[in-house]
Short mmCIF file of C-alpha atoms in Angstrom, two decimals:
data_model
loop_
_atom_site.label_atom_id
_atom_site.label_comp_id
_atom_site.label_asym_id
_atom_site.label_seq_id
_atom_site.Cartn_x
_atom_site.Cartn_y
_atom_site.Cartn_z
CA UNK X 249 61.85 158.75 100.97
CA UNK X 250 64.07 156.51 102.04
CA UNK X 251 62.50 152.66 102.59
CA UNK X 252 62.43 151.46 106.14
CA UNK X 253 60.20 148.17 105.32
CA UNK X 254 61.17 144.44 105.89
CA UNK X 255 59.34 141.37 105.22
CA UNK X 256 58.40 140.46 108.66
CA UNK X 257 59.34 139.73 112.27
CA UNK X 258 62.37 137.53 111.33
CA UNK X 259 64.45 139.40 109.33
CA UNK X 260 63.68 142.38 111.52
CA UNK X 261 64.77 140.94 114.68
CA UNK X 262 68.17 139.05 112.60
CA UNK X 263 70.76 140.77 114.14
CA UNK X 264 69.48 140.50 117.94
CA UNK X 265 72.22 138.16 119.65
CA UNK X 266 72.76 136.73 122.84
CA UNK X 267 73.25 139.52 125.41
CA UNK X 268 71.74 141.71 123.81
CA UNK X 269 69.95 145.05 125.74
CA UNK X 270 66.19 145.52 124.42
CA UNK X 271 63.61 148.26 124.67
CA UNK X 272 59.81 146.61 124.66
CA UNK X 273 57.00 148.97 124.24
CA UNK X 274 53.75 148.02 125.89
CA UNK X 275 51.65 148.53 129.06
CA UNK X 276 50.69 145.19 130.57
CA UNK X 277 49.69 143.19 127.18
CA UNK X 278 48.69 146.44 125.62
CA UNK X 279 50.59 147.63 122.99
CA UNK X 280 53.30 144.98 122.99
CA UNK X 281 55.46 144.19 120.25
CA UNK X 282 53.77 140.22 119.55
CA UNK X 283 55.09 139.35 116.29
CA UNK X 284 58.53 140.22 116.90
CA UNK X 285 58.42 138.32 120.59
CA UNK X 286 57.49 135.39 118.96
CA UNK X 287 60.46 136.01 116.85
CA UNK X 288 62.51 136.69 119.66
CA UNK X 289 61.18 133.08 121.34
CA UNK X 290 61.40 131.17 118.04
CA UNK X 291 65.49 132.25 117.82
CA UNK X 292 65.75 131.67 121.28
CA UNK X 293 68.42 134.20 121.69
CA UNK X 294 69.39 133.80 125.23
CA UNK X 295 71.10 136.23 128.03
CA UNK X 296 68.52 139.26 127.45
CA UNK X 297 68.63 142.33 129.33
CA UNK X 298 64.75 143.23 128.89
CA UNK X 299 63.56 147.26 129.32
CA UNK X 300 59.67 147.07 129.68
CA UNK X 301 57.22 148.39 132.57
CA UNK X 302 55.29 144.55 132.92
CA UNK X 303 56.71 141.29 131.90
CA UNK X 304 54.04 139.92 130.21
CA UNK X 305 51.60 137.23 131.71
CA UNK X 306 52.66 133.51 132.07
CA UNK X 307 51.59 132.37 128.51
CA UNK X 308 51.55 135.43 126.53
CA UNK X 309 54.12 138.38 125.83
CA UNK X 310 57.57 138.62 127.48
CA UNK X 311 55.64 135.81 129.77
CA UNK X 312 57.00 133.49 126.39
CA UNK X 313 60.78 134.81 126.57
CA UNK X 314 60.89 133.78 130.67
CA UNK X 315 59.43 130.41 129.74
CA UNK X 316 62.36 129.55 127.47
CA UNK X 317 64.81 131.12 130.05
CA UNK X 318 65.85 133.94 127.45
CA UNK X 319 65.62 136.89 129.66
CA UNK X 320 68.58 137.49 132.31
CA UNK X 321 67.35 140.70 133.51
CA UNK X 322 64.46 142.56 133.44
CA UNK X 323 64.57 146.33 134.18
CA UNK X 324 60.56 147.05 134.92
CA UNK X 325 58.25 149.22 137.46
CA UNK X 326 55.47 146.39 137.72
CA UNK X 327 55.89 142.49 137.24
CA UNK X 328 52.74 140.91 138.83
CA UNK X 329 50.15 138.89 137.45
CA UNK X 330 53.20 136.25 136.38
CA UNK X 331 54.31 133.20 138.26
CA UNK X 332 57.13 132.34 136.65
CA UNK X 333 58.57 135.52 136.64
CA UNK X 334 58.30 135.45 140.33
CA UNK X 335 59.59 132.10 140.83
CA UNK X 336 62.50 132.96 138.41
CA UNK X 337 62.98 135.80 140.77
CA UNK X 338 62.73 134.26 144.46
CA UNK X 339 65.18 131.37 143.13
CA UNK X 340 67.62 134.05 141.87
CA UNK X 341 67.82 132.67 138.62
CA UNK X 342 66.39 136.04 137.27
CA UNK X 343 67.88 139.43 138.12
CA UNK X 344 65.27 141.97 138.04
CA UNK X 345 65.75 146.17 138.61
CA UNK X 346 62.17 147.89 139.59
CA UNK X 347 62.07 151.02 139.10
CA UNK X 348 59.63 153.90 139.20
CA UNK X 349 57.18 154.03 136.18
CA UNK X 350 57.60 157.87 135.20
CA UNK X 351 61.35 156.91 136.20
CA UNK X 352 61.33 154.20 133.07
CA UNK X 353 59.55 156.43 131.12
CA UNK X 354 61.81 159.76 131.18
CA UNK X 355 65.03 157.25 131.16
CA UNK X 356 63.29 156.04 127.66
CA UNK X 357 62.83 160.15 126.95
CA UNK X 358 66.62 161.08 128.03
CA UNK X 359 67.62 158.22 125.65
CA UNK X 360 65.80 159.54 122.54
CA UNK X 361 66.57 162.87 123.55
CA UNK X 362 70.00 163.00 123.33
CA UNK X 363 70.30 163.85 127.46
CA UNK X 364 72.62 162.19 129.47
CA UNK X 365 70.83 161.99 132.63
CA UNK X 366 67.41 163.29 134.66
CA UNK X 367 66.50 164.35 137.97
CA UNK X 368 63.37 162.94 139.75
CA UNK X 369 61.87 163.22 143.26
CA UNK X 370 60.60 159.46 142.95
CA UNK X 371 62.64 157.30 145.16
CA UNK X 372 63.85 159.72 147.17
CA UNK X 373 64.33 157.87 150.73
CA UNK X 374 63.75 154.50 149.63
CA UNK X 375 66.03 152.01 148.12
CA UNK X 376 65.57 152.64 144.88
CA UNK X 377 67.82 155.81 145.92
CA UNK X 378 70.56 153.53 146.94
CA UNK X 379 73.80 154.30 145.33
CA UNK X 380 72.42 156.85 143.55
CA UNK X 381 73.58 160.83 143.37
CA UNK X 382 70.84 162.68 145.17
CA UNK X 383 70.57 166.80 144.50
CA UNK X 384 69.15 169.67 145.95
CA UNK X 385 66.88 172.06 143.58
CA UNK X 386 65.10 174.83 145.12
CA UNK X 387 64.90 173.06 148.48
CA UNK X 388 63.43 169.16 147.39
CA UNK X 389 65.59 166.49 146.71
CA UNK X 390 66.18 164.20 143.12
CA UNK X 391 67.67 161.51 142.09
CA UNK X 392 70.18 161.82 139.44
CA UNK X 393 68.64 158.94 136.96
CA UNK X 394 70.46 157.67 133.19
CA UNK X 395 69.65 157.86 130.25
CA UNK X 396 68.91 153.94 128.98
CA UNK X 397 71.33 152.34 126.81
CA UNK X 398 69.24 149.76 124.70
CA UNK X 399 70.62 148.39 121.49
CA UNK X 400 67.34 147.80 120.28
CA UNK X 401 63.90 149.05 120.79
CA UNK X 402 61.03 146.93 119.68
CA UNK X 403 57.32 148.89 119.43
CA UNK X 404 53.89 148.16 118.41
CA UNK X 405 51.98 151.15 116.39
CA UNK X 406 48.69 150.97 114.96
CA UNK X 407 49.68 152.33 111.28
CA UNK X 408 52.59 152.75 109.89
CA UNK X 409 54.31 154.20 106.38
CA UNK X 410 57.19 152.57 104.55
CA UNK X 411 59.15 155.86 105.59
CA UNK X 412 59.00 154.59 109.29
CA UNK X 413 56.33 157.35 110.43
CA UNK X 414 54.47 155.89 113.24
CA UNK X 415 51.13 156.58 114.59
CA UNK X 416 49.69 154.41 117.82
CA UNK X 417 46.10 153.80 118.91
CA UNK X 418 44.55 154.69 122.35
CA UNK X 419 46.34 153.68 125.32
CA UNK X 420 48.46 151.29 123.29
CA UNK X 421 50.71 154.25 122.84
CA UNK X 422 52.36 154.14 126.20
CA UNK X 423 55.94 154.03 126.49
CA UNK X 424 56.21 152.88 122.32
CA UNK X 425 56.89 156.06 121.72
CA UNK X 426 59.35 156.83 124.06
CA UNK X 427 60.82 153.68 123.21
CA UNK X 428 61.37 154.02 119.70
CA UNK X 429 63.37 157.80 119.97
CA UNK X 430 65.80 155.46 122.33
CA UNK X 431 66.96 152.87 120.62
CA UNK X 432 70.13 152.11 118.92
CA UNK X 433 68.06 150.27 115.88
CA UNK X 434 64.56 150.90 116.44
CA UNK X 435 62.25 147.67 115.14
CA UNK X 436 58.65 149.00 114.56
CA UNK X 437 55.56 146.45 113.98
CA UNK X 438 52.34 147.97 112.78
CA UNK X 439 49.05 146.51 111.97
CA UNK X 440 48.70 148.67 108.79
CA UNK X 441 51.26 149.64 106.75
CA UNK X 442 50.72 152.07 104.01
CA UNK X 443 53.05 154.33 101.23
CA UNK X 444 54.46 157.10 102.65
CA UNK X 445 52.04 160.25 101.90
CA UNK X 446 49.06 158.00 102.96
CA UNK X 447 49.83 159.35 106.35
CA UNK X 448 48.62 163.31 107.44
CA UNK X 449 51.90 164.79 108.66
CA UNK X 450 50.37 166.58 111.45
CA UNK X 451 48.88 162.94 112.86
CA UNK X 452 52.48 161.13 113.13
CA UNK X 453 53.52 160.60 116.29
CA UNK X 454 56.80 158.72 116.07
CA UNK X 455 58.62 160.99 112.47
CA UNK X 456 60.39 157.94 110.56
CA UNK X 457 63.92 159.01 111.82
CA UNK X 458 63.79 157.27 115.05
CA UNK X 459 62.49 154.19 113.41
CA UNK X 460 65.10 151.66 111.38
CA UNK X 461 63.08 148.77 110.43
CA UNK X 462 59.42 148.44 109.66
CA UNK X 463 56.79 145.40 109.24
CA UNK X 464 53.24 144.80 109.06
CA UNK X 465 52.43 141.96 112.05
CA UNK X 466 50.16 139.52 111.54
CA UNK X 467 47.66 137.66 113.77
CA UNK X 468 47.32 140.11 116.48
CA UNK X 469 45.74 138.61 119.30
CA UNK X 470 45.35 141.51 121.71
CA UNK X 471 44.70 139.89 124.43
CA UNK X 472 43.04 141.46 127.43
CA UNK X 473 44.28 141.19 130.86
CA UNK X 474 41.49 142.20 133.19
CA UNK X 475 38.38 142.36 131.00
CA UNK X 476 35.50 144.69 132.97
CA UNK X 477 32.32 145.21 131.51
CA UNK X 478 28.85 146.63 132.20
CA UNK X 479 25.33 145.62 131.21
CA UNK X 480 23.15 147.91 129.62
CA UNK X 481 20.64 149.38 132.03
CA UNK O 249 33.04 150.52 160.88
CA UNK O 250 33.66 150.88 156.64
CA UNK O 251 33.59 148.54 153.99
CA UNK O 252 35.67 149.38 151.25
CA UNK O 253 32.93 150.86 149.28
CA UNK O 254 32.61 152.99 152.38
CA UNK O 255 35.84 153.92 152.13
CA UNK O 256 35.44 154.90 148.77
CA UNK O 257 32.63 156.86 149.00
CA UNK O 258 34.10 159.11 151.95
CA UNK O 259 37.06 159.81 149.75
CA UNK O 260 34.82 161.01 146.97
CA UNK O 261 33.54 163.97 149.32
CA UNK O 262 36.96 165.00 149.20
CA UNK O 263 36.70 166.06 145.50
CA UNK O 264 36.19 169.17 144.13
CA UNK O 265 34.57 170.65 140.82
CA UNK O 266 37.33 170.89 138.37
CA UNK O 267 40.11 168.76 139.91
CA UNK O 268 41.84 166.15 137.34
CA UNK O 269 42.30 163.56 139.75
CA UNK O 270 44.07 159.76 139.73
CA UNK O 271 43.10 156.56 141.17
CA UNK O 272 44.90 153.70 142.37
CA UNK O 273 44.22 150.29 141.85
CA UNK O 274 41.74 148.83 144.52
CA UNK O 275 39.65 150.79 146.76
CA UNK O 276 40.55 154.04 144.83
CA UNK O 277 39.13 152.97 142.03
CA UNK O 278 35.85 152.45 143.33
CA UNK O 279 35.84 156.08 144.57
CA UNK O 280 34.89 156.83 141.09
CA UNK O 281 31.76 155.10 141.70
CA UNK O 282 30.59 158.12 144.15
CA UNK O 283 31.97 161.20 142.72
CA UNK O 284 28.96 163.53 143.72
CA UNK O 285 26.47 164.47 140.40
CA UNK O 286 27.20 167.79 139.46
CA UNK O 287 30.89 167.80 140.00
CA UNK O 288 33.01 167.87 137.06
CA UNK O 289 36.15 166.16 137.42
CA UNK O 290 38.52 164.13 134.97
CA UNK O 291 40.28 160.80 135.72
CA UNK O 292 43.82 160.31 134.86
CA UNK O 293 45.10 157.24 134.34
CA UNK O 294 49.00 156.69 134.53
CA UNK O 295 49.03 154.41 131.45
CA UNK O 296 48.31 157.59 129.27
CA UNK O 297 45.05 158.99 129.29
CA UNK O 298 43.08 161.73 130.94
CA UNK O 299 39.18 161.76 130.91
CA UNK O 300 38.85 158.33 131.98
CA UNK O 301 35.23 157.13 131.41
CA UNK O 302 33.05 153.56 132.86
CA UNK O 303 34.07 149.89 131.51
CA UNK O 304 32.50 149.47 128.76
CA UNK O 305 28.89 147.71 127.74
CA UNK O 306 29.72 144.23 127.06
CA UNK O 307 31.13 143.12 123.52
CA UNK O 308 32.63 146.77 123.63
CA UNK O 309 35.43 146.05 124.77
CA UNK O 310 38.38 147.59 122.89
CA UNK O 311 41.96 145.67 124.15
CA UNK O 312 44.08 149.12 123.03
CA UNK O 313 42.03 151.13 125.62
CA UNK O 314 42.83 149.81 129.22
CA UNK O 315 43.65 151.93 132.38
CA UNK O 316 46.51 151.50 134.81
CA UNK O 317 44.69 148.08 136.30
CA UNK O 318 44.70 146.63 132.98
CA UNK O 319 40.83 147.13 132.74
CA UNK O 320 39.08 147.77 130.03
CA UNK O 321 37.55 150.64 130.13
CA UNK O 322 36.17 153.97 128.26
CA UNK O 323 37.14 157.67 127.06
CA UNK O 324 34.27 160.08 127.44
CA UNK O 325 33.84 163.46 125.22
CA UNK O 326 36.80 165.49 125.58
CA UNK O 327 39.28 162.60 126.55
CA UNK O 328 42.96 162.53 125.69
CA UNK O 329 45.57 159.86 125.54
CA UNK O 330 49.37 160.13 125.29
CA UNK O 331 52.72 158.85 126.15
CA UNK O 332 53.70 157.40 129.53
CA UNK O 333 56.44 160.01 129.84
CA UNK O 334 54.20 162.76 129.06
CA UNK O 335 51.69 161.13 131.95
CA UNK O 336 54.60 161.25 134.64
CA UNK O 337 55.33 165.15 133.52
CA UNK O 338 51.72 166.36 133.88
CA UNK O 339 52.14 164.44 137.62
CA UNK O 340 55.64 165.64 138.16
CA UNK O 341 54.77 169.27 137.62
CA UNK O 342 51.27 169.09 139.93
CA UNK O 343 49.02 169.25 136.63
CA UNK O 344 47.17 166.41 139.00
CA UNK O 345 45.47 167.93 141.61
CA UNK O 346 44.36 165.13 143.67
CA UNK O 347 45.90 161.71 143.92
CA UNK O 348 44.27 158.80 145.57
CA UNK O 349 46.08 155.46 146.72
CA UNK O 350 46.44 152.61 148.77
CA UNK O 351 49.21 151.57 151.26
CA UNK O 352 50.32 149.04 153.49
CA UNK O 353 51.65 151.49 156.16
CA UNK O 354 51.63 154.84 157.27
CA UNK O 355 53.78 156.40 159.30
CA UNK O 356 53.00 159.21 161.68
CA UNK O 357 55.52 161.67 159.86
CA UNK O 358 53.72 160.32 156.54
CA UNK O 359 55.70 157.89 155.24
CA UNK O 360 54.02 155.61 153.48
CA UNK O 361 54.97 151.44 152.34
CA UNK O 362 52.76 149.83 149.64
CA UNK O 363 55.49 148.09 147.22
CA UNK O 364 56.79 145.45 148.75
CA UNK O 365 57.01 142.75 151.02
CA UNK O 366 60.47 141.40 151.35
CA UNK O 367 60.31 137.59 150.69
CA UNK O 368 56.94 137.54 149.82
CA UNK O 369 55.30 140.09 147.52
CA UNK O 370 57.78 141.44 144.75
CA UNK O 371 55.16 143.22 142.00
CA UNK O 372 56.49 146.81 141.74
CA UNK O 373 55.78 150.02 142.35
CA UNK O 374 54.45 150.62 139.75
CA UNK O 375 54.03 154.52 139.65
CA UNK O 376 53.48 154.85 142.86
CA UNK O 377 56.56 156.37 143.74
CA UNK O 378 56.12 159.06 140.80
CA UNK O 379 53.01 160.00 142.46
CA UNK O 380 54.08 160.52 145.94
CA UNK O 381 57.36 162.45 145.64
CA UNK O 382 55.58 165.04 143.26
CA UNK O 383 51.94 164.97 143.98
CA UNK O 384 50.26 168.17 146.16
CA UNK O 385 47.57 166.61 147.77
CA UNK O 386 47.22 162.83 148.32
CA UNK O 387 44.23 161.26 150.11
CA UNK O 388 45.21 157.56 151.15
CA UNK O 389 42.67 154.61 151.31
CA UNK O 390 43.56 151.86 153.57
CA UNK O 391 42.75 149.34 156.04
CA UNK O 392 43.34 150.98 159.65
CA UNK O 393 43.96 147.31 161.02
CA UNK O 394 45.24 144.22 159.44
CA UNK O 395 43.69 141.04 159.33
CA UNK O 396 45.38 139.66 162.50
CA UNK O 397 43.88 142.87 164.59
CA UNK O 398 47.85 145.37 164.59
CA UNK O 399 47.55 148.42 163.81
CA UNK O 400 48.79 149.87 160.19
CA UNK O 401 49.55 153.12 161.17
CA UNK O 402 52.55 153.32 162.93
CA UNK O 403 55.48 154.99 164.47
CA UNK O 404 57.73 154.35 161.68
CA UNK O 405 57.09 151.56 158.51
CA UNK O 406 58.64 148.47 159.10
CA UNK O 407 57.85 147.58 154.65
CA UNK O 408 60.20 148.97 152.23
CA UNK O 409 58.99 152.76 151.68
CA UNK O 410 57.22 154.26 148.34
CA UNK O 411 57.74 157.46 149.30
CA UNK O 412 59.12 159.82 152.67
CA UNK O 413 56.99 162.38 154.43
CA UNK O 414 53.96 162.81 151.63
CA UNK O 415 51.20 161.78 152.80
CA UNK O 416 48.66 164.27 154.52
CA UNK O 417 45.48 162.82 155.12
CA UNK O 418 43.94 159.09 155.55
CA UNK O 419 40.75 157.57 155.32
CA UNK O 420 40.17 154.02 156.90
CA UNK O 421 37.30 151.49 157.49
CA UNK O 422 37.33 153.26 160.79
CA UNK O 423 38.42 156.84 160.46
CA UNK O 424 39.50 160.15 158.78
CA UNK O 425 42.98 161.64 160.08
CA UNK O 426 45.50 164.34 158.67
CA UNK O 427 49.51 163.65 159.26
CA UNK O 428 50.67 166.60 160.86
CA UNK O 429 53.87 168.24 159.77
CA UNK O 430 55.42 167.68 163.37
CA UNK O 431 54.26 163.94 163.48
CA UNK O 432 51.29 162.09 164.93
CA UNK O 433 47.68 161.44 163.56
CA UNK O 434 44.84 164.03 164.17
CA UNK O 435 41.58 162.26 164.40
CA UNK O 436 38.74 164.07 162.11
CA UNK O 437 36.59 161.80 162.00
CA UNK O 438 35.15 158.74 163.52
CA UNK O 439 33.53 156.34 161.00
CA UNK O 440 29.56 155.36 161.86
CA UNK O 441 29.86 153.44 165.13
CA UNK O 442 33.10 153.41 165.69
CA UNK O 443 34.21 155.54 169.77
CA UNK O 444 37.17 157.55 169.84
CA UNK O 445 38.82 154.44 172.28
CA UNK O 446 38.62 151.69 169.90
CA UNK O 447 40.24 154.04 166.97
CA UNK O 448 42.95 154.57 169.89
CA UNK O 449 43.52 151.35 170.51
CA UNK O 450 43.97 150.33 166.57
CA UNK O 451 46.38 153.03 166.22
CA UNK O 452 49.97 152.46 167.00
CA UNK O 453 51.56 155.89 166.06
CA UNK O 454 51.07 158.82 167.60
CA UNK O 455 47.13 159.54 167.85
CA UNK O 456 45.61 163.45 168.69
CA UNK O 457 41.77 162.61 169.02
CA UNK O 458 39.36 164.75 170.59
CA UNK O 459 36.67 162.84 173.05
CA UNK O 460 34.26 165.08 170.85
CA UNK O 461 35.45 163.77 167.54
CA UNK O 462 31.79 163.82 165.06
CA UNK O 463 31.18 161.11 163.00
CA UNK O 464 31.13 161.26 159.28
CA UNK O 465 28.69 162.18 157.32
CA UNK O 466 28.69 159.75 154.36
CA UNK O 467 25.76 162.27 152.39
#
């Protein structure tokens, strides 16, 4: 099997430059790539053009990289519950493209599948249809959408195997898989890296192919966004 | 009049045994609160997970199982979780069979604004605009009236527009109404207390109301 493993976020995330277009996995701060965001903030690479549905919270995920001014644009369906990122956006120092969540998510899937473009009824008649080829199947109307061009994707899985052979947890899955078929170099950060033939082939969600670079994170907050409870009885 | 439990628990009539079903964030979600006992329906949630189950007991709370709010919530027996693009395909090819959501604005031909307020309000749609363009049936949960007394169903939408000509039927603090295909807003219902006049009056679009409109039955 061929090795996929390096030591940690750093070297991982070494050839990420200034400019450079990145894939995020994560749904709000679920699933999202921490170690190798702090990375990203500690080398303060600057100019970012940032794929990911949320932009993190003030103080926590991609919240860090718009702190430190890192991120020029960020191409995302839903960027609420973060004030900087609005004020960023209001004072036009930010550039931001929303875009429909399924949109983001089957631009991710054209991307790892090899397909140049898709067609989707979301938009249609709004302005997120401006400029954009509109076509006529069996009497509705879709957008002609691209395929993303990232030149890295950076996911979160739950376990991992030195072969790159991903498998996620729960809803933390969300668009990491996606993600890491469409990246140029594909940076995966797992909580529990194992040999490759601890892993049940049939279980693997993400096969090793798609995935260049692997790491076991450390300190994994997790933090919870909106936490809702019940009481017993 | 409705509160927005009210609201919710109107909507929930509206579901049937065996519909997989998603709920937007505010007053949809609360629908789930009054889905009737005895009806067996399953809860998508955008994020990637069907068979969407209560927030769980406190100290339970497990930060890689949210829903599309960012709760924290449960699965149930028989749940399922997957990718976001795999979500968007089961709603893109009608797998859901009832969506519920909020909105700003409704139009009397069915648009529908609830994404954006120009200068103001810039969060995203989110997947809003997923679920309008491809689902069948949408039931939309709003506020008839705004806070300063005009009217949020209108002639045309004067907010930036999730989606064009989708939505079918509304449910408000003070009514139930369908969108009909050639434009305008057929009263059903009148909510408890609330005349046929004063729903006229808070409706800007196009109103057809019968002076014999029943009031709804909550059950």
């Amino acid at each position: 099997m061929i090795n996929k493993v390096v030591s940690g976020a750093g070297e991982a995330i070494r050839d990420i430059e200034d400019g450079s277009t990145l894939m995020l996995g994560g749904f709000g701060l679920c699933g999202i790539p921490e170690n190798c965001i702090h990375a990203l903030v500690q080398k303060n690479v600057k100019n970012l053009t940032c794929i990911s549905n949320n932009a993190g919270v003030d103080d926590f995920g991609i919240g860090l990289m718009l702190q430190q001014r890192q991120v020029k644009k960020m191409i995302s369906s839903y960027v609420g519950e973060n004030a900087e990122f609005e004020r960023q956006l209001l004072s036009g120092e930010l550039e931001v493209e929303l875009i429909p969540q399924g949109t983001l998510a089957t631009r991710c899937m054209a991307a790892g599948y090899g397909m140049p473009a898709i067609f989707t009824p979301a938009g249609v008649g709004t302005e997120v249809a401006q400029g954009k080829e509109v076509r006529n199947f069996n009497g509705k109307d879709y957008l002609m959408e691209y395929a993303f061009d990232a030149d890295f994707a950076i996911v979160k899985a739950w376990k991992g195997d030195t072969a790159g052979n991903l498998i996620y947890r729960s809803t933390s899955r969300n668009f990491n898989p996606v993600m890491a078929m469409a990246g140029k170099t594909t940076i995966a950060e797992v909580e529990i890296l194992v040999e490759a033939g601890e892993l049940d082939p049939d279980q693997i969600h993400t096969p090793g192919v798609f995935v260049h670079r692997i790491f076991q994170g450390t300190d994994y907050e997790k933090r919870i966004e909106q936490r809702t409870v019940r009481t017993k009885n | 009049m409705l509160d927005k439990n009210g609201i919710a628990r109107r909507i929930a009539k509206e579901i049937k045994d065996g519909y997989y079903v998603n709920l937007g964030i505010g007053i949809p979600t609360l629908v789930a609160n009054y889905i009737p006992d005895g009806i067996n329906v399953v809860l998508q949630s955008e994020n990637g997970l069907l068979g969407m189950g209560p927030f769980p007991f406190e100290g339970e709370e497990d930060a890689d199982l949210i829903n599309a709010g960012k709760q924290t919530i449960t699965t149930l027996p028989g749940s399922s979780v997957f990718d976001s693009a795999l979500s968007f395909g089961m709603i893109r090819s009608q797998k859901i069979d009832l969506t519920i959501l909020g909105a700003m604005e409704v139009s009397e031909y069915g648009d529908i604004a609830n994404w954006k307020i120009p200068g103001k309000m810039v969060k995203g749609m989110g997947g809003a605009m997923d679920l309008v363009a491809s689902a069948k049936n949408i039931i939309v949960a709003m506020q008839h009236v705004n806070k300063a007394g005009e009217s949020k169903l209108l002639k045309a939408c004067t907010l930036p527009l999730t989606g064009v000509r989708c939505i079918k039927k509304i449910v408000t603090e003070l009514a139930v109404l369908d969108v009909l295909p050639e434009g305008g807003f057929k009263l059903l219902e009148r909510a408890p207390g609330v005349s046929v006049d004063y729903i006229k009056t808070s409706t800007s679009g196009r109103l057809i109301a019968d002076d014999q409109t029943p009031e709804m039955d909550l059950g």
